[in-house]
CSV table of C-alpha atoms in Angstrom, one decimal:
chain,number,residue,atom,x,y,z
A,1,ALA,CA,-0.9,-10.2,-61.3
A,2,LEU,CA,-1.3,-9.8,-65.0
A,3,ILE,CA,-1.0,-6.4,-66.6
A,4,GLU,CA,-4.4,-5.0,-67.5
A,5,GLY,CA,-4.9,-3.8,-71.1
A,6,ASP,CA,-7.2,-3.7,-74.1
A,7,GLU,CA,-8.2,-7.3,-74.9
A,8,GLU,CA,-7.4,-7.0,-78.6
A,9,ASP,CA,-4.0,-5.4,-78.0
A,10,GLU,CA,-1.0,-7.5,-79.2
A,11,GLY,CA,1.0,-8.8,-76.3
A,12,VAL,CA,4.0,-11.0,-75.4
A,13,LEU,CA,3.9,-13.6,-72.6
A,14,LEU,CA,7.0,-15.1,-70.9
A,15,TYR,CA,7.0,-17.7,-68.2
A,16,TYR,CA,8.8,-20.8,-66.9
A,17,LYS,CA,8.2,-23.4,-64.3
A,18,TYR,CA,10.5,-26.1,-63.0
A,19,THR,CA,8.1,-28.9,-62.3
A,20,ASP,CA,7.2,-32.5,-63.3
A,21,THR,CA,5.8,-32.4,-66.8
A,22,GLU,CA,4.5,-35.9,-66.8
A,23,VAL,CA,0.9,-34.6,-66.5
A,24,GLU,CA,-1.1,-37.8,-65.9
A,25,SER,CA,-4.4,-36.3,-67.0
A,26,LEU,CA,-2.9,-35.5,-70.4
A,27,GLY,CA,-1.1,-38.8,-70.9
A,28,GLY,CA,2.4,-37.7,-69.9
A,29,ARG,CA,4.9,-35.2,-71.4
A,30,GLU,CA,3.9,-35.9,-75.0
A,31,GLY,CA,0.3,-35.2,-74.0
A,32,LEU,CA,1.4,-31.9,-72.6
A,33,ARG,CA,3.2,-31.0,-75.8
A,34,ARG,CA,0.1,-31.8,-77.8
A,35,TRP,CA,-2.0,-29.8,-75.4
A,36,TYR,CA,0.2,-26.8,-76.1
A,37,GLU,CA,0.0,-27.3,-79.8
A,38,ASP,CA,-3.8,-27.7,-79.8
A,39,THR,CA,-4.8,-25.0,-77.4
A,40,CYS,CA,-2.2,-22.4,-78.4
A,41,GLY,CA,-2.8,-23.1,-82.1
A,42,ALA,CA,-6.6,-22.7,-81.6
A,43,LYS,CA,-6.0,-19.3,-80.1
A,44,GLY,CA,-3.7,-18.2,-82.9
A,45,LEU,CA,-0.7,-17.8,-80.6
A,46,VAL,CA,2.8,-17.8,-82.0
A,47,GLY,CA,6.2,-18.3,-80.4
A,48,ARG,CA,8.2,-21.1,-78.7
A,49,VAL,CA,7.5,-23.6,-75.9
A,50,ARG,CA,10.0,-26.0,-74.4
A,51,VAL,CA,8.4,-29.0,-72.7
A,52,ALA,CA,11.4,-30.4,-70.8
A,53,ARG,CA,11.7,-33.2,-68.3
A,54,ASP,CA,12.4,-30.7,-65.6
A,55,GLY,CA,9.8,-28.1,-66.5
A,56,ILE,CA,8.4,-25.7,-69.1
A,57,ASN,CA,9.7,-22.5,-70.7
A,58,ALA,CA,7.5,-20.4,-73.0
A,59,THR,CA,7.6,-17.2,-75.0
A,60,LEU,CA,4.3,-16.6,-76.7
A,61,GLY,CA,2.7,-13.8,-78.7
A,62,GLY,CA,-1.0,-13.1,-79.4
A,63,THR,CA,-3.8,-10.9,-78.2
A,64,MET,CA,-3.8,-10.0,-74.5
A,65,ALA,CA,-7.2,-11.7,-74.1
A,66,LYS,CA,-6.0,-15.0,-75.6
A,67,LEU,CA,-2.7,-14.9,-73.7
A,68,ARG,CA,-4.6,-14.4,-70.4
A,69,LEU,CA,-6.9,-17.3,-71.2
A,70,HIS,CA,-3.9,-19.5,-71.9
A,71,CYS,CA,-2.5,-18.6,-68.4
A,72,VAL,CA,-5.8,-19.5,-66.8
A,73,GLU,CA,-6.0,-22.9,-68.6
A,74,LEU,CA,-2.4,-23.9,-67.7
A,75,ALA,CA,-2.9,-23.0,-64.0
A,76,GLY,CA,-5.6,-25.7,-63.9
A,77,PHE,CA,-3.0,-28.5,-64.0
A,78,GLU,CA,-1.5,-29.9,-60.9
A,79,GLY,CA,2.1,-28.7,-60.4
A,80,PHE,CA,1.7,-25.6,-62.5
A,81,GLU,CA,0.4,-23.3,-59.8
A,82,GLY,CA,2.2,-20.1,-58.8
A,83,ILE,CA,3.8,-19.3,-62.2
A,84,ASP,CA,5.1,-15.8,-62.6
A,85,TYR,CA,3.4,-14.8,-65.9
A,86,LYS,CA,5.2,-11.9,-67.5
A,87,LEU,CA,2.6,-10.3,-69.8
A,88,ALA,CA,3.3,-7.0,-71.6
A,89,ARG,CA,1.8,-5.2,-74.5
A,90,SER,CA,3.8,-5.4,-77.7
A,91,PRO,CA,4.2,-2.6,-80.4
A,92,GLY,CA,4.6,-5.4,-82.9
A,93,SER,CA,7.5,-7.0,-84.7
A,94,LEU,CA,10.6,-4.9,-85.3
A,95,ASN,CA,10.7,-6.3,-88.8
A,96,GLU,CA,10.1,-9.5,-90.7
A,97,ALA,CA,13.7,-10.8,-90.3
A,98,VAL,CA,13.4,-10.5,-86.5
A,99,GLU,CA,10.0,-12.1,-86.5
A,100,VAL,CA,11.3,-15.1,-88.4
A,101,GLU,CA,14.5,-15.5,-86.4
A,102,SER,CA,12.7,-15.2,-83.1
A,103,GLY,CA,10.2,-17.9,-84.1
A,104,PHE,CA,7.3,-15.5,-83.9
A,105,ASP,CA,6.0,-16.2,-87.4
A,106,GLN,CA,4.6,-19.6,-86.2
A,107,LEU,CA,4.1,-21.8,-83.1
A,108,SER,CA,6.8,-24.2,-82.1
A,109,VAL,CA,6.4,-26.7,-79.2
A,110,GLN,CA,9.4,-29.0,-78.6
A,111,LEU,CA,10.2,-31.8,-76.2
A,112,THR,CA,13.6,-31.2,-74.7
A,113,GLU,CA,15.7,-32.7,-71.9
A,114,GLU,CA,16.1,-29.5,-69.9
A,115,VAL,CA,14.3,-26.1,-69.5
A,116,VAL,CA,17.7,-24.5,-70.1
A,117,SER,CA,21.0,-26.4,-70.4
A,118,LEU,CA,24.3,-25.5,-68.6
A,119,GLY,CA,26.1,-28.3,-70.4
A,120,PRO,CA,28.1,-31.3,-69.1
A,121,ARG,CA,30.0,-29.3,-66.4
A,122,ALA,CA,26.7,-28.8,-64.5
A,123,VAL,CA,25.4,-32.4,-64.6
A,124,GLY,CA,23.7,-33.0,-61.3
A,125,VAL,CA,23.1,-29.3,-60.5
A,126,HIS,CA,19.5,-28.7,-59.6
A,127,CYS,CA,17.7,-25.3,-59.4
A,128,GLU,CA,16.2,-26.1,-56.0
A,129,LYS,CA,19.6,-25.4,-54.5
A,130,GLY,CA,19.9,-22.0,-56.2
A,131,GLY,CA,20.5,-18.6,-54.8
A,132,LYS,CA,17.9,-16.7,-52.7
A,133,HIS,CA,15.2,-14.9,-54.8
A,134,LEU,CA,15.1,-11.1,-54.4
A,135,LYS,CA,12.1,-9.1,-55.6
A,136,PRO,CA,13.1,-6.0,-57.8
A,137,LEU,CA,12.8,-3.5,-54.9
A,138,ASP,CA,14.8,-5.7,-52.6
A,139,PHE,CA,17.4,-6.3,-55.3
A,140,HIS,CA,17.6,-2.5,-55.9
A,141,ARG,CA,17.9,-1.9,-52.2
A,142,MET,CA,20.8,-4.4,-51.8
A,143,LEU,CA,22.7,-2.6,-54.6
A,144,SER,CA,22.0,0.8,-53.1
A,145,GLU,CA,23.3,-0.4,-49.7
A,146,ALA,CA,26.5,-1.8,-51.0
A,147,ASP,CA,29.0,0.2,-49.0
A,148,GLY,CA,32.3,-1.5,-49.6
A,149,GLU,CA,32.4,-3.2,-46.2
A,150,GLU,CA,31.2,-6.4,-47.8
A,151,GLU,CA,32.5,-7.2,-51.3
A,152,VAL,CA,29.6,-7.4,-53.7
A,153,VAL,CA,29.8,-8.7,-57.3
A,154,LEU,CA,27.0,-8.5,-59.8
A,155,ILE,CA,26.9,-11.1,-62.5
A,156,ASP,CA,25.1,-10.8,-65.8
A,157,VAL,CA,24.1,-14.4,-66.6
A,158,ARG,CA,23.1,-13.6,-70.2
A,159,ASN,CA,25.2,-13.9,-73.4
A,160,VAL,CA,27.5,-11.2,-74.7
A,161,TYR,CA,25.1,-10.1,-77.5
A,162,GLU,CA,22.4,-9.5,-74.8
A,163,SER,CA,24.5,-7.6,-72.2
A,164,ARG,CA,26.1,-5.6,-75.0
A,165,ILE,CA,23.0,-3.4,-75.4
A,166,GLY,CA,21.9,-3.2,-71.7
A,167,ASN,CA,23.2,-4.1,-68.3
A,168,PHE,CA,23.2,-3.1,-64.6
A,169,GLN,CA,25.6,-0.3,-63.6
A,170,CYS,CA,25.9,0.7,-59.9
A,171,ASP,CA,28.7,2.7,-58.4
A,172,GLY,CA,30.7,0.7,-55.9
A,173,VAL,CA,29.5,-2.7,-57.3
A,174,GLU,CA,31.6,-4.6,-59.8
A,175,THR,CA,29.4,-5.9,-62.7
A,176,LEU,CA,30.8,-8.9,-64.4
A,177,LEU,CA,29.7,-9.4,-68.1
A,178,PRO,CA,30.8,-12.9,-69.2
A,179,ALA,CA,31.8,-13.0,-72.9
A,180,THR,CA,29.8,-16.1,-73.6
A,181,ARG,CA,28.0,-17.0,-76.8
A,182,THR,CA,25.6,-19.6,-75.3
A,183,PHE,CA,24.4,-20.4,-71.8
A,184,ASN,CA,26.3,-23.7,-71.6
A,185,GLN,CA,29.5,-21.8,-71.7
A,186,PHE,CA,28.6,-20.1,-68.4
A,187,PRO,CA,30.0,-22.9,-66.1
A,188,ARG,CA,33.4,-22.6,-67.9
A,189,TRP,CA,33.4,-18.9,-67.3
A,190,VAL,CA,32.5,-19.4,-63.6
A,191,ASP,CA,35.4,-21.9,-63.2
A,192,SER,CA,37.8,-19.3,-64.7
A,193,VAL,CA,36.8,-16.6,-62.2
A,194,GLU,CA,36.2,-18.9,-59.2
A,195,ASN,CA,38.8,-17.2,-57.0
A,196,ASP,CA,37.3,-13.8,-57.7
A,197,LEU,CA,33.9,-14.9,-56.4
A,198,ARG,CA,35.0,-16.7,-53.3
A,199,ASP,CA,33.7,-15.4,-50.0
A,200,LYS,CA,31.8,-12.5,-51.7
A,201,LYS,CA,28.2,-11.5,-51.8
A,202,ILE,CA,27.1,-12.7,-55.3
A,203,MET,CA,24.1,-11.1,-57.0
A,204,MET,CA,23.0,-12.1,-60.5
A,205,TYR,CA,20.3,-11.4,-63.1
A,206,CYS,CA,19.0,-12.5,-66.5
A,207,THR,CA,16.1,-11.6,-68.8
A,208,GLY,CA,13.3,-13.3,-66.9
A,209,GLY,CA,14.8,-15.4,-64.2
A,210,VAL,CA,15.0,-18.9,-65.8
A,211,ARG,CA,18.7,-19.0,-66.3
A,212,CYS,CA,19.6,-17.6,-62.9
A,213,GLU,CA,17.9,-20.6,-61.3
A,214,LYS,CA,20.5,-23.0,-62.8
A,215,ALA,CA,23.4,-20.5,-62.8
A,216,SER,CA,23.1,-19.7,-59.1
A,217,ALA,CA,22.8,-23.4,-58.2
A,218,TYR,CA,26.0,-24.1,-60.2
A,219,ILE,CA,27.9,-21.3,-58.3
A,220,LYS,CA,26.6,-22.5,-54.9
A,221,SER,CA,27.7,-26.1,-55.8
A,222,LYS,CA,31.3,-24.8,-55.5
A,223,GLY,CA,31.0,-24.9,-51.7
A,224,PRO,CA,30.3,-22.8,-48.6
A,225,ALA,CA,32.5,-20.0,-49.8
A,226,PHE,CA,29.9,-19.4,-52.6
A,227,SER,CA,26.7,-19.7,-50.5
A,228,ASN,CA,26.0,-16.0,-50.2
A,229,CYS,CA,24.2,-15.9,-53.5
A,230,PHE,CA,21.2,-13.9,-54.7
A,231,GLN,CA,19.1,-13.8,-57.9
A,232,LEU,CA,16.8,-11.2,-59.3
A,233,SER,CA,13.3,-12.7,-59.2
A,234,GLY,CA,11.5,-12.1,-62.5
A,235,GLY,CA,14.7,-10.9,-64.1
A,236,ILE,CA,15.2,-7.6,-65.9
A,237,GLN,CA,11.6,-7.5,-67.1
A,238,ARG,CA,10.2,-7.3,-63.6
A,239,TYR,CA,12.9,-4.9,-62.5
A,240,LEU,CA,12.1,-2.5,-65.4
A,241,GLU,CA,8.4,-2.7,-64.5
A,242,ALA,CA,9.3,-1.6,-61.0
A,243,PHE,CA,11.4,1.3,-62.4
A,244,PRO,CA,9.6,2.4,-65.5
A,245,ASP,CA,10.8,6.0,-65.4
A,246,ASP,CA,14.6,5.7,-65.5
A,247,GLY,CA,15.3,2.0,-65.4
A,248,GLY,CA,16.8,2.2,-61.9
A,249,TYR,CA,20.4,0.8,-62.1
A,250,PHE,CA,19.7,-0.8,-65.4
A,251,ARG,CA,21.3,1.1,-68.4
A,252,GLY,CA,20.3,0.5,-72.0
A,253,LYS,CA,17.7,-1.9,-73.3
A,254,ASN,CA,16.7,-5.4,-72.4
A,255,PHE,CA,17.4,-7.9,-75.2
A,256,VAL,CA,14.4,-10.2,-75.6
A,257,PHE,CA,13.9,-13.4,-77.6
A,258,ASP,CA,10.7,-12.4,-79.4
A,259,SER,CA,9.9,-10.2,-82.4
A,260,ARG,CA,10.4,-6.9,-80.4
A,261,SER,CA,14.2,-7.6,-80.2
A,262,SER,CA,14.7,-5.3,-77.3
A,263,VAL,CA,12.7,-3.4,-74.7
A,264,PRO,CA,13.6,-0.1,-72.9
A,265,PRO,CA,12.0,1.2,-69.6
A,266,GLU,CA,8.3,1.9,-70.2
A,267,ARG,CA,8.6,5.7,-69.8
A,268,HIS,CA,12.2,6.1,-70.9
A,269,GLY,CA,13.7,5.5,-74.3
A,270,GLY,CA,16.7,3.7,-72.9
A,271,ALA,CA,20.2,5.0,-73.2
A,272,ILE,CA,22.3,3.7,-76.1
A,273,ILE,CA,25.4,2.1,-74.4
A,274,SER,CA,26.6,-0.1,-77.2
A,275,LYS,CA,28.7,0.7,-80.3
A,276,CYS,CA,28.8,-0.3,-84.0
A,277,ALA,CA,31.3,-3.1,-84.4
A,278,SER,CA,32.9,-1.4,-87.3
A,279,CYS,CA,33.1,2.4,-86.7
A,280,GLY,CA,32.5,2.6,-83.0
A,281,ARG,CA,29.5,5.0,-83.2
A,282,LEU,CA,26.7,4.5,-80.6
A,283,HIS,CA,24.3,1.9,-82.0
A,284,ASP,CA,22.0,-0.8,-80.4
A,285,ASP,CA,19.6,-1.9,-83.2
A,286,TYR,CA,19.8,-5.6,-84.1
A,287,GLY,CA,17.1,-5.2,-86.7
A,288,GLN,CA,19.4,-6.0,-89.7
A,289,ARG,CA,20.5,-9.3,-88.1
A,290,VAL,CA,24.1,-8.9,-89.0
A,291,ARG,CA,26.3,-11.7,-87.8
A,292,CYS,CA,30.0,-12.4,-87.0
A,293,ASP,CA,31.7,-14.0,-90.0
A,294,TYR,CA,33.5,-16.4,-87.7
A,295,CYS,CA,31.0,-17.7,-85.1
A,296,ARG,CA,27.7,-16.3,-86.5
A,297,LEU,CA,27.0,-14.3,-83.3
A,298,LEU,CA,24.7,-11.3,-83.7
A,299,LEU,CA,26.6,-8.1,-84.4
A,300,LEU,CA,25.7,-4.4,-84.2
A,301,LEU,CA,26.4,-2.5,-87.4
A,302,CYS,CA,25.2,1.0,-87.9
A,303,PRO,CA,23.3,2.0,-91.1
A,304,ALA,CA,26.3,3.9,-92.5
A,305,CYS,CA,28.6,0.9,-92.1
A,306,LEU,CA,26.0,-1.5,-93.3
A,307,GLU,CA,25.7,0.5,-96.5
A,308,GLU,CA,29.5,0.3,-97.0
A,309,ALA,CA,29.6,-3.4,-96.4
A,310,GLY,CA,28.9,-4.3,-100.0
A,311,ASP,CA,32.4,-5.8,-100.4
A,312,ALA,CA,32.1,-9.5,-100.0
A,313,ASP,CA,35.8,-9.7,-98.9
A,314,THR,CA,35.2,-7.5,-95.9
A,315,LYS,CA,35.1,-9.7,-92.7
A,316,ARG,CA,33.4,-8.6,-89.5
A,317,TYR,CA,34.1,-10.3,-86.2
A,318,CYS,CA,32.4,-10.1,-82.7
A,319,GLU,CA,34.4,-9.1,-79.7
A,320,VAL,CA,34.6,-12.7,-78.5
A,321,CYS,CA,36.3,-13.9,-81.6
A,322,ARG,CA,38.6,-10.8,-81.7
A,323,ALA,CA,39.7,-11.3,-78.1
A,324,GLY,CA,39.6,-15.1,-78.0
A,325,SER,CA,38.2,-14.9,-74.5
A,326,VAL,CA,36.0,-18.0,-74.8
A,327,GLY,CA,38.1,-19.8,-77.4
A,328,PRO,CA,37.6,-20.6,-81.1
A,329,ALA,CA,34.0,-21.3,-82.0
A,330,ASP,CA,34.9,-24.0,-84.4
A,331,ALA,CA,37.9,-25.1,-86.3
A,332,LEU,CA,36.0,-24.6,-89.5
A,333,GLY,CA,36.0,-20.9,-88.9
A,334,ALA,CA,39.7,-20.8,-89.9
A,335,LEU,CA,38.6,-22.2,-93.3
A,336,GLY,CA,36.0,-19.4,-93.8
A,337,GLY,CA,33.2,-21.2,-92.1
A,338,LEU,CA,30.8,-24.0,-93.2
A,339,ARG,CA,27.7,-23.0,-95.0
A,340,LEU,CA,24.7,-25.3,-95.7
A,341,LEU,CA,22.4,-24.9,-98.7
A,342,CYS,CA,18.9,-25.7,-97.5
A,343,LEU,CA,16.3,-26.6,-100.2
A,344,HIS,CA,12.7,-27.1,-99.0
A,345,GLY,CA,10.3,-29.8,-99.9
A,346,PHE,CA,6.9,-30.0,-101.5
A,347,ARG,CA,4.3,-27.6,-100.2
A,348,GLN,CA,7.0,-25.7,-98.2
A,349,THR,CA,8.7,-22.4,-98.6
A,350,ALA,CA,12.2,-21.2,-97.6
A,351,LYS,CA,10.6,-19.3,-94.7
A,352,SER,CA,8.7,-22.3,-93.3
A,353,PHE,CA,11.7,-24.5,-93.7
A,354,ARG,CA,13.8,-22.0,-91.8
A,355,GLY,CA,11.3,-22.1,-89.0
A,356,ARG,CA,11.3,-25.9,-88.9
A,357,THR,CA,15.1,-26.0,-88.6
A,358,ALA,CA,15.3,-23.3,-85.9
A,359,ALA,CA,16.5,-25.7,-83.2
A,360,LEU,CA,19.2,-27.1,-85.4
A,361,ARG,CA,20.4,-23.6,-86.3
A,362,LYS,CA,20.6,-22.7,-82.6
A,363,ARG,CA,22.7,-25.8,-81.9
A,364,MET,CA,25.0,-25.1,-84.9
A,365,LYS,CA,25.7,-21.5,-84.4
A,366,THR,CA,29.1,-21.7,-86.2
A,367,VAL,CA,27.4,-22.9,-89.4
A,368,GLY,CA,25.8,-20.6,-92.0
A,369,PHE,CA,22.4,-21.7,-93.3
A,370,GLU,CA,21.2,-20.5,-96.7
A,371,TYR,CA,17.6,-21.0,-97.7
A,372,LEU,CA,16.2,-20.8,-101.2
A,373,ASP,CA,12.7,-20.6,-102.5
A,374,ALA,CA,11.6,-23.0,-105.3
A,375,PRO,CA,11.9,-23.4,-108.2
A,376,PHE,CA,15.6,-24.1,-107.8
A,377,THR,CA,17.7,-23.4,-110.9
A,378,MET,CA,21.4,-24.1,-111.5
A,379,ASP,CA,23.7,-22.9,-114.2
A,380,ALA,CA,24.6,-26.0,-116.3
A,381,ALA,CA,28.0,-24.6,-117.2
A,382,ALA,CA,28.9,-23.9,-113.6
A,383,SER,CA,27.8,-27.4,-112.6
A,384,GLY,CA,29.8,-29.1,-115.3
A,385,GLY,CA,26.6,-30.0,-117.2
A,386,ALA,CA,25.8,-32.9,-114.8
């Protein structure tokens, strides 16, 4: 059921569906992409939609009324029934930088190969063979009843910058937080801890559920010793809705891929469990969009350290680069990192060009992109007068 609220309130809608996207009535997958562009654009919705060969994945913003109408329209297509629409009111963008980086300054609808990609190690893995879905209350109960007789491990399927500010913590249950930068590094991490997962009850969670579908299927593909696998249905978002007062076993804030940046339990501010990468003081605000100087991963830097960071020679590194737990992000990092100067075309701006290259930036996380607004000027002396 969708959350009731004032029709003109701003909201954020998350959903996914693994299904055949070759919608015959729309002329196939490209027709579905155009349908999204036309109908969402007409409603003034913003955000990102992936129209993949194996399904759809959307994060959209707009008024509650327009988002509800979108859900009703999508449900009219065959194969798109039964979607878990996660609709919540939004306090608005954290700031302009977060709005732009999250893609909530425009609407982007892309054709992709997969809803989410686990990379080449997971070729042939299908979500239909994933772990059993547990509703939030059942997931909570299973954690509560973990008594040590049966070994239970809880896996956070998300990336390190997400789990850094919020994760599940339950006495008697080991929570594993993979130090991954991207989802396609998850299979490599699983392979490295395979013996630690064998013959155990494996529970897992992510933001809204879409990544657990593939991640649990990959773990189960390891064989019968990994078949006792469960995933949190609806992800952290549904769990926090079920435990709005204290967040249940979830501590901290839920990192989200929209202009809000993070979300605490509804009636609880959310404990700060993360620290500034520089001084170690408690801090969990990604609003300044500070990044690792090596791999470009999001970093937490408190206001005091950010103010002191005026020295261009000061380098800041994420915990993954410092520990080398996933491996070097790119050989170019040793040379100080590759940076691309991006100059927009006619009738564009730096902001719009940045939005149009969002997918490229996501794939090239080790590269720094610098965007300039026209008119472009260059010092003739510095350029050799050419």
